[in-house]
């Protein structure tokens, strides 16, 4: 019997299956980083009764974006748009967590208030790109955050989490993977600080723990989650002891009774396969030994390999990214073992309904869904 399609409890919620919509930046928000009806339709299409969805990375502070078209919750004006999304998901019997993020050094001054420099734990150059009015442009060299600014960001995340509650979300996931601000604090390739936020594992984990602890009183620990990318190198990331670091972080998070810990396998580099890495899911297997709560595994899973990791006990749910982009009815397709639509990378980021809400459902077209 399929474990992937069996019920599971996550925090206070009972889900009818374990096929999760991974957080996916699609850059279809309207002016002012506000979700509109198109986004509501996209999420509704990917909702199944009893299913679990995680929102795309949502900007938690005005200086926290790296992608024009990404949605925010750093301002009250962004709440109503998200309410359309959560209402649409709830109307179909699903649940949705809000993924909060801050890009840190993965940004360009064109996206910054007043055209300033992006902020990061340390001024360590990152060679990647941001998306602005001018298209994909190189990241602007960042500057190191001051201590009062770090405290300010903790408060920004807390207030964004409060707005998420007003917007009708069912919980919050902090995006501490893929080389964004939390990850920049965690890994020592990007964190060169010599104060309380740099050096030891404890110090580098401090910002993530402070934000997590700030959000717990808002939501209750069982509705708060964290996403990590152990050994993730997306965004020029590196660490001198990734295994030591991420098992430490998992051990600290295990003390908080969170909804779940979400782990990305290193075989996927951000949004592309990394063939140089172990083709097996190694991250969840390692972290499972240090984390006894619910684990969501992500990164390169298909129906059979998702079933295998659940059967092995190394994860409790599996999140699907690219296949869920192209298959709005992915849980049903996996249940019926139907062929999957191929995804079109050219329409992943930004644009219209094309490559967004027009992927066909099995046996009917998208418009009829
Ligand atoms: C278009 C695209 C956008 C993504 N945006 C996010 C994001 O906003 N937050 C996040 O944590 N991961 C993001 N990811 C990573 C996915 O959540 C997931 O970890 C990755 O696609 C691997 O899963 P898959 O092999 O099932 O696609 C993105 C991936 C893709 C393809």
Short mmCIF file of C-alpha atoms and ligand atoms in Angstrom, two decimals:
data_model
loop_
_atom_site.label_atom_id
_atom_site.label_comp_id
_atom_site.label_asym_id
_atom_site.label_seq_id
_atom_site.Cartn_x
_atom_site.Cartn_y
_atom_site.Cartn_z
CA UNK A 1 0.00 0.00 0.00
CA UNK A 2 1.26 3.46 -0.89
CA UNK A 3 2.56 5.46 2.03
CA UNK A 4 2.86 8.55 -0.22
CA UNK A 5 -0.91 8.55 -0.63
CA UNK A 6 -1.74 7.77 2.99
CA UNK A 7 -2.84 10.25 5.66
CA UNK A 8 -0.37 12.03 7.92
CA UNK A 9 -0.57 14.43 10.84
CA UNK A 10 1.54 17.62 10.73
CA UNK A 11 1.20 19.86 13.75
CA UNK A 12 -2.56 20.24 14.30
CA UNK A 13 -3.41 19.29 10.72
CA UNK A 14 -4.40 15.96 9.22
CA UNK A 15 -3.46 15.67 5.56
CA UNK A 16 -4.99 13.00 3.33
CA UNK A 17 -1.76 12.37 1.40
CA UNK A 18 1.94 13.29 1.54
CA UNK A 19 2.48 14.94 -1.87
CA UNK A 20 3.37 18.54 -0.97
CA UNK A 21 3.56 21.55 -3.29
CA UNK A 22 7.15 22.78 -2.84
CA UNK A 23 7.72 26.52 -2.42
CA UNK A 24 8.15 27.87 -5.94
CA UNK A 25 9.02 31.46 -6.91
CA UNK A 26 7.05 32.22 -10.07
CA UNK A 27 7.26 36.04 -10.14
CA UNK A 28 3.64 36.65 -11.14
CA UNK A 29 2.75 39.13 -8.37
CA UNK A 30 1.15 42.43 -9.33
CA UNK A 31 2.56 45.94 -8.77
CA UNK A 32 3.63 46.45 -5.15
CA UNK A 33 4.48 42.75 -4.68
CA UNK A 34 0.78 41.96 -4.25
CA UNK A 35 -0.74 38.62 -5.23
CA UNK A 36 -3.65 38.91 -7.68
CA UNK A 37 -6.35 36.61 -9.07
CA UNK A 38 -3.89 34.83 -11.38
CA UNK A 39 -1.86 33.65 -8.39
CA UNK A 40 -5.04 32.55 -6.61
CA UNK A 41 -5.99 30.47 -9.64
CA UNK A 42 -2.52 28.89 -9.80
CA UNK A 43 -2.60 27.79 -6.16
CA UNK A 44 -6.23 26.63 -6.41
CA UNK A 45 -5.30 24.43 -9.38
CA UNK A 46 -2.62 22.73 -7.28
CA UNK A 47 -4.91 22.16 -4.30
CA UNK A 48 -6.44 18.75 -3.58
CA UNK A 49 -8.79 17.92 -0.74
CA UNK A 50 -6.63 17.30 2.31
CA UNK A 51 -3.52 18.40 0.42
CA UNK A 52 -0.67 20.54 1.72
CA UNK A 53 0.86 23.49 -0.13
CA UNK A 54 3.77 25.80 0.70
CA UNK A 55 3.72 29.29 -0.79
CA UNK A 56 6.48 30.71 -2.92
CA UNK A 57 9.20 32.66 -1.09
CA UNK A 58 7.51 35.81 0.20
CA UNK A 59 9.50 38.95 1.02
CA UNK A 60 9.57 39.64 4.76
CA UNK A 61 11.23 43.09 4.78
CA UNK A 62 11.40 45.94 2.25
CA UNK A 63 15.12 45.30 1.61
CA UNK A 64 14.61 41.55 1.29
CA UNK A 65 13.84 40.94 -2.36
CA UNK A 66 15.98 39.60 -5.17
CA UNK A 67 13.28 39.06 -7.78
CA UNK A 68 10.92 41.66 -9.21
CA UNK A 69 7.50 40.00 -9.37
CA UNK A 70 7.97 38.03 -6.15
CA UNK A 71 5.19 38.69 -3.63
CA UNK A 72 5.65 40.27 -0.22
CA UNK A 73 4.13 40.52 3.22
CA UNK A 74 6.28 43.39 4.46
CA UNK A 75 3.36 45.78 4.11
CA UNK A 76 -0.32 45.66 5.12
CA UNK A 77 -1.32 46.42 1.52
CA UNK A 78 -0.14 42.91 0.57
CA UNK A 79 -2.50 41.07 2.92
CA UNK A 80 -5.69 41.22 0.82
CA UNK A 81 -4.05 39.63 -2.24
CA UNK A 82 -2.81 36.72 -0.17
CA UNK A 83 -6.29 36.31 1.34
CA UNK A 84 -7.56 35.55 -2.17
CA UNK A 85 -4.95 32.79 -2.39
CA UNK A 86 -5.62 31.22 0.99
CA UNK A 87 -9.40 31.43 0.47
CA UNK A 88 -9.04 29.64 -2.87
CA UNK A 89 -6.93 26.87 -1.28
CA UNK A 90 -9.29 26.46 1.66
CA UNK A 91 -12.33 26.36 -0.65
CA UNK A 92 -10.88 23.20 -2.20
CA UNK A 93 -10.08 21.63 1.17
CA UNK A 94 -6.34 22.24 1.21
CA UNK A 95 -3.95 23.91 3.67
CA UNK A 96 -1.18 26.37 2.86
CA UNK A 97 1.87 27.55 4.81
CA UNK A 98 3.52 30.90 4.07
CA UNK A 99 7.20 30.70 3.15
CA UNK A 100 8.96 33.85 4.39
CA UNK A 101 12.32 34.86 2.97
CA UNK A 102 14.91 37.60 2.79
CA UNK A 103 17.30 37.52 -0.18
CA UNK A 104 20.23 39.08 1.67
CA UNK A 105 23.16 39.43 -0.73
CA UNK A 106 21.24 37.78 -3.61
CA UNK A 107 19.86 41.14 -4.70
CA UNK A 108 20.57 44.25 -6.74
CA UNK A 109 20.42 47.87 -5.61
CA UNK A 110 17.60 48.45 -8.15
CA UNK A 111 15.41 46.35 -5.85
CA UNK A 112 16.51 48.11 -2.67
CA UNK A 113 14.70 51.01 -0.98
CA UNK A 114 16.47 54.18 -2.08
CA UNK A 115 18.74 52.19 -4.39
CA UNK A 116 20.96 51.14 -1.47
CA UNK A 117 23.30 48.18 -1.17
CA UNK A 118 21.84 44.73 -0.42
CA UNK A 119 22.48 43.60 3.16
CA UNK A 120 24.16 40.39 4.30
CA UNK A 121 25.93 38.96 7.37
CA UNK A 122 29.24 40.02 5.80
CA UNK A 123 30.36 41.88 2.69
CA UNK A 124 31.25 38.75 0.74
CA UNK A 125 30.70 39.05 -2.99
CA UNK A 126 28.20 36.77 -4.63
CA UNK A 127 28.38 36.32 -8.38
CA UNK A 128 24.73 35.49 -9.08
CA UNK A 129 21.92 37.47 -10.62
CA UNK A 130 18.81 39.32 -9.50
CA UNK A 131 15.72 40.16 -11.54
CA UNK A 132 14.83 43.86 -11.92
CA UNK A 133 13.03 46.18 -14.37
CA UNK A 134 16.16 45.78 -16.50
CA UNK A 135 15.84 41.98 -16.55
CA UNK A 136 18.42 39.59 -15.04
CA UNK A 137 21.31 41.69 -13.73
CA UNK A 138 24.38 40.89 -11.61
CA UNK A 139 23.94 41.16 -7.84
CA UNK A 140 25.26 44.36 -6.31
CA UNK A 141 28.04 43.89 -3.74
CA UNK A 142 26.41 43.72 -0.30
CA UNK A 143 27.31 45.36 2.99
CA UNK A 144 27.37 43.78 6.46
CA UNK A 145 24.33 44.21 8.69
CA UNK A 146 24.78 46.13 11.95
CA UNK A 147 23.53 44.63 15.22
CA UNK A 148 20.52 46.99 15.42
CA UNK A 149 19.66 46.10 11.83
CA UNK A 150 19.69 42.40 12.67
CA UNK A 151 17.31 43.06 15.56
CA UNK A 152 15.15 45.05 13.14
CA UNK A 153 15.00 42.12 10.74
CA UNK A 154 13.88 39.75 13.50
CA UNK A 155 11.01 42.15 14.11
CA UNK A 156 10.28 42.40 10.36
CA UNK A 157 9.91 38.62 10.17
CA UNK A 158 7.64 38.64 13.22
CA UNK A 159 5.34 41.29 11.78
CA UNK A 160 5.29 39.55 8.38
CA UNK A 161 4.24 36.38 10.21
CA UNK A 162 1.44 38.34 11.92
CA UNK A 163 0.29 39.57 8.49
CA UNK A 164 0.39 35.98 7.28
CA UNK A 165 -2.10 35.09 9.97
CA UNK A 166 -4.37 37.95 8.90
CA UNK A 167 -4.04 36.71 5.32
CA UNK A 168 -5.46 33.33 6.32
CA UNK A 169 -2.39 31.10 6.07
CA UNK A 170 -2.27 27.88 8.10
CA UNK A 171 1.33 28.31 9.26
CA UNK A 172 4.75 29.75 8.41
CA UNK A 173 7.88 28.18 6.94
CA UNK A 174 11.16 30.09 7.16
CA UNK A 175 13.31 29.78 4.04
CA UNK A 176 16.74 29.01 5.43
CA UNK A 177 18.01 27.26 2.28
CA UNK A 178 19.31 28.14 -1.20
CA UNK A 179 21.76 30.83 -0.19
CA UNK A 180 19.34 33.51 1.02
CA UNK A 181 19.80 35.52 4.21
CA UNK A 182 19.31 32.78 6.83
CA UNK A 183 21.60 30.43 4.89
CA UNK A 184 24.15 33.26 4.52
CA UNK A 185 24.28 33.45 8.31
CA UNK A 186 24.51 29.67 8.71
CA UNK A 187 27.35 28.86 6.32
CA UNK A 188 30.84 30.18 6.96
CA UNK A 189 31.65 30.87 3.28
CA UNK A 190 29.31 33.89 3.55
CA UNK A 191 29.43 34.60 7.30
CA UNK A 192 32.75 36.15 8.37
CA UNK A 193 31.37 37.96 11.42
CA UNK A 194 33.37 38.07 14.62
CA UNK A 195 30.47 39.08 16.88
CA UNK A 196 27.63 37.01 18.39
CA UNK A 197 26.37 36.11 14.90
CA UNK A 198 29.58 34.62 13.50
CA UNK A 199 32.16 31.96 14.29
CA UNK A 200 30.72 29.00 16.20
CA UNK A 201 27.76 26.91 15.01
CA UNK A 202 25.78 28.44 17.85
CA UNK A 203 26.54 31.98 16.73
CA UNK A 204 25.85 31.36 13.06
CA UNK A 205 22.52 29.71 13.94
CA UNK A 206 21.53 32.59 16.23
CA UNK A 207 19.66 34.69 13.64
CA UNK A 208 17.55 31.73 12.49
CA UNK A 209 16.78 30.77 16.09
CA UNK A 210 15.89 34.34 17.04
CA UNK A 211 13.44 34.66 14.16
CA UNK A 212 11.96 31.20 14.80
CA UNK A 213 11.50 32.02 18.49
CA UNK A 214 9.94 35.38 17.61
CA UNK A 215 7.34 33.73 15.39
CA UNK A 216 6.41 30.90 17.76
CA UNK A 217 4.35 33.16 20.09
CA UNK A 218 2.44 34.42 17.03
CA UNK A 219 1.59 31.05 15.53
CA UNK A 220 2.31 28.39 18.15
CA UNK A 221 5.32 26.13 17.54
CA UNK A 222 3.23 23.44 15.85
CA UNK A 223 2.42 25.86 12.99
CA UNK A 224 6.02 27.04 12.44
CA UNK A 225 8.53 25.26 10.20
CA UNK A 226 12.03 25.72 8.75
CA UNK A 227 13.49 24.79 5.37
CA UNK A 228 17.19 23.91 5.19
CA UNK A 229 19.45 22.93 2.32
CA UNK A 230 22.16 20.86 3.99
CA UNK A 231 25.31 21.11 1.87
CA UNK A 232 23.42 23.38 -0.53
CA UNK A 233 25.74 25.47 -2.69
CA UNK A 234 23.17 27.52 -4.69
CA UNK A 235 24.10 31.20 -4.48
CA UNK A 236 27.87 30.59 -4.13
CA UNK A 237 27.36 28.95 -0.74
CA UNK A 238 29.98 26.89 1.06
CA UNK A 239 30.82 25.73 4.54
CA UNK A 240 33.98 24.26 6.06
CA UNK A 241 31.94 21.57 7.89
CA UNK A 242 28.46 21.26 6.37
CA UNK A 243 27.67 17.97 8.11
CA UNK A 244 28.59 19.36 11.52
CA UNK A 245 26.73 22.60 10.91
CA UNK A 246 23.46 21.19 9.63
CA UNK A 247 23.22 18.38 12.16
CA UNK A 248 23.75 21.03 14.85
CA UNK A 249 21.00 23.25 13.38
CA UNK A 250 18.63 20.28 13.14
CA UNK A 251 19.37 19.37 16.75
CA UNK A 252 18.58 22.89 17.91
CA UNK A 253 15.35 23.04 15.90
CA UNK A 254 14.36 19.62 17.26
CA UNK A 255 14.00 21.23 20.69
CA UNK A 256 11.27 23.60 19.48
CA UNK A 257 8.45 21.14 18.65
CA UNK A 258 7.95 22.65 15.19
CA UNK A 259 5.38 21.57 12.59
CA UNK A 260 8.14 20.09 10.45
CA UNK A 261 11.67 20.44 9.15
CA UNK A 262 11.90 20.71 5.36
CA UNK A 263 15.11 19.47 3.73
CA UNK A 264 16.44 19.90 0.20
CA UNK A 265 18.63 17.15 -1.16
CA UNK A 266 22.00 18.39 -2.49
CA UNK A 267 21.40 16.59 -5.81
CA UNK A 268 19.26 19.61 -6.79
CA UNK A 269 21.07 22.92 -7.03
CA UNK A 270 18.36 25.55 -6.49
CA UNK A 271 16.14 24.79 -9.45
CA UNK A 272 18.38 22.54 -11.58
CA UNK A 273 19.67 18.99 -11.22
CA UNK A 274 23.29 18.77 -10.07
CA UNK A 275 24.74 15.65 -11.64
CA UNK A 276 28.02 16.05 -9.77
CA UNK A 277 26.30 15.21 -6.46
CA UNK A 278 25.21 11.90 -4.95
CA UNK A 279 22.09 10.83 -6.91
CA UNK A 280 20.60 9.41 -3.71
CA UNK A 281 18.71 11.41 -1.07
CA UNK A 282 21.45 11.80 1.54
CA UNK A 283 20.33 14.91 3.44
CA UNK A 284 17.12 13.52 4.94
CA UNK A 285 18.87 10.28 5.84
CA UNK A 286 21.55 12.17 7.78
CA UNK A 287 19.28 14.71 9.44
CA UNK A 288 16.74 12.07 10.48
CA UNK A 289 19.30 10.87 13.04
CA UNK A 290 19.24 14.31 14.69
CA UNK A 291 15.60 15.28 14.26
CA UNK A 292 12.70 13.20 15.55
CA UNK A 293 9.82 15.40 14.38
CA UNK A 294 8.10 15.50 11.00
CA UNK A 295 10.47 15.78 8.01
CA UNK A 296 9.53 16.89 4.50
CA UNK A 297 12.08 15.81 1.90
CA UNK A 298 12.48 17.65 -1.42
CA UNK A 299 14.75 17.61 -4.43
CA UNK A 300 14.56 15.32 -7.43
CA UNK A 301 11.80 12.99 -6.22
CA UNK A 302 9.52 10.94 -8.45
CA UNK A 303 6.61 8.78 -7.29
CA UNK A 304 8.75 5.68 -6.71
CA UNK A 305 11.68 7.38 -4.98
CA UNK A 306 9.28 9.39 -2.81
CA UNK A 307 7.63 6.15 -1.74
CA UNK A 308 11.06 4.65 -1.00
CA UNK A 309 12.20 7.47 1.30
CA UNK A 310 8.92 7.33 3.20
CA UNK A 311 9.16 3.55 3.55
CA UNK A 312 12.75 3.90 4.80
CA UNK A 313 11.48 6.26 7.50
CA UNK A 314 13.82 9.10 6.51
CA UNK A 315 10.95 11.47 5.68
CA UNK A 316 7.25 11.80 6.44
CA UNK A 317 6.13 13.82 3.41
CA UNK A 318 7.74 14.69 0.07
CA UNK A 319 7.61 18.06 -1.67
CA UNK A 320 7.60 18.25 -5.46
CA UNK A 321 8.71 21.36 -7.35
CA UNK A 322 9.18 21.17 -11.10
CA UNK A 323 6.73 18.30 -11.62
CA UNK A 324 4.05 20.18 -9.65
CA UNK A 325 4.61 23.27 -11.83
CA UNK A 326 3.75 21.22 -14.91
CA UNK A 327 1.12 18.96 -13.31
CA UNK A 328 -1.49 20.81 -11.28
CA UNK A 329 -3.12 17.46 -10.44
CA UNK A 330 0.15 15.78 -9.44
CA UNK A 331 -1.24 13.87 -6.42
CA UNK A 332 -3.95 12.32 -8.59
CA UNK A 333 -1.48 11.48 -11.34
CA UNK A 334 0.81 9.76 -8.84
CA UNK A 335 -2.15 7.87 -7.39
CA UNK A 336 -3.28 6.66 -10.80
CA UNK A 337 0.31 6.26 -12.07
CA UNK A 338 -0.46 8.52 -15.03
CA UNK A 339 2.19 10.08 -17.28
CA UNK A 340 3.40 13.55 -16.31
CA UNK A 341 3.39 16.72 -18.42
CA UNK A 342 6.96 17.95 -19.07
CA UNK A 343 7.83 21.34 -17.56
CA UNK A 344 8.94 24.37 -19.57
CA UNK A 345 11.85 26.12 -17.85
CA UNK A 346 11.46 29.21 -20.07
CA UNK A 347 8.24 30.15 -18.25
CA UNK A 348 9.35 29.35 -14.67
CA UNK A 349 10.09 32.96 -13.72
CA UNK A 350 7.76 35.81 -14.59
CA UNK A 351 5.38 36.33 -17.46
CA UNK A 352 1.70 35.62 -17.88
CA UNK A 353 -0.64 32.67 -17.46
CA UNK A 354 1.42 30.86 -20.10
CA UNK A 355 3.43 28.14 -18.37
CA UNK A 356 1.66 29.07 -15.15
CA UNK A 357 -2.04 28.24 -15.15
CA UNK A 358 -2.33 26.60 -18.56
CA UNK A 359 -0.71 23.20 -17.88
CA UNK A 360 -3.37 20.57 -18.64
CA UNK A 361 -5.03 18.42 -16.02
CA UNK A 362 -5.26 14.77 -16.87
CA UNK A 363 -8.15 14.21 -19.23
CA UNK A 364 -9.31 17.82 -19.36
CA UNK A 365 -7.83 21.21 -20.11
CA UNK A 366 -6.69 23.74 -17.50
CA UNK A 367 -9.62 26.07 -18.10
CA UNK A 368 -12.12 23.41 -17.07
CA UNK A 369 -10.38 22.62 -13.77
C1 LIG B 1 10.90 27.75 -10.57
C2 LIG B 1 11.44 27.40 -9.22
C3 LIG B 1 11.30 28.30 -8.18
C4 LIG B 1 11.72 27.95 -6.88
N1 LIG B 1 11.47 28.82 -5.84
C5 LIG B 1 11.72 28.43 -4.58
C6 LIG B 1 11.28 29.22 -3.48
O1 LIG B 1 10.63 30.27 -3.63
N2 LIG B 1 11.57 28.77 -2.23
C7 LIG B 1 12.25 27.61 -2.01
O2 LIG B 1 12.47 27.24 -0.86
N3 LIG B 1 12.65 26.84 -3.03
C8 LIG B 1 12.37 27.20 -4.30
N4 LIG B 1 12.70 26.37 -5.34
C9 LIG B 1 13.24 25.04 -5.05
C10 LIG B 1 12.11 24.01 -4.99
O3 LIG B 1 11.28 24.24 -3.86
C11 LIG B 1 12.65 22.57 -4.88
O4 LIG B 1 13.48 22.45 -3.75
C12 LIG B 1 13.43 22.18 -6.15
O5 LIG B 1 12.70 22.50 -7.31
C13 LIG B 1 13.74 20.70 -6.14
O6 LIG B 1 12.55 19.93 -6.18
P1 LIG B 1 12.10 19.20 -7.56
O7 LIG B 1 13.23 18.32 -7.96
O8 LIG B 1 10.86 18.43 -7.16
O9 LIG B 1 11.84 20.26 -8.57
C14 LIG B 1 12.34 26.70 -6.65
C15 LIG B 1 12.51 25.81 -7.72
C16 LIG B 1 12.04 26.13 -8.99
C17 LIG B 1 12.17 25.12 -10.09
#
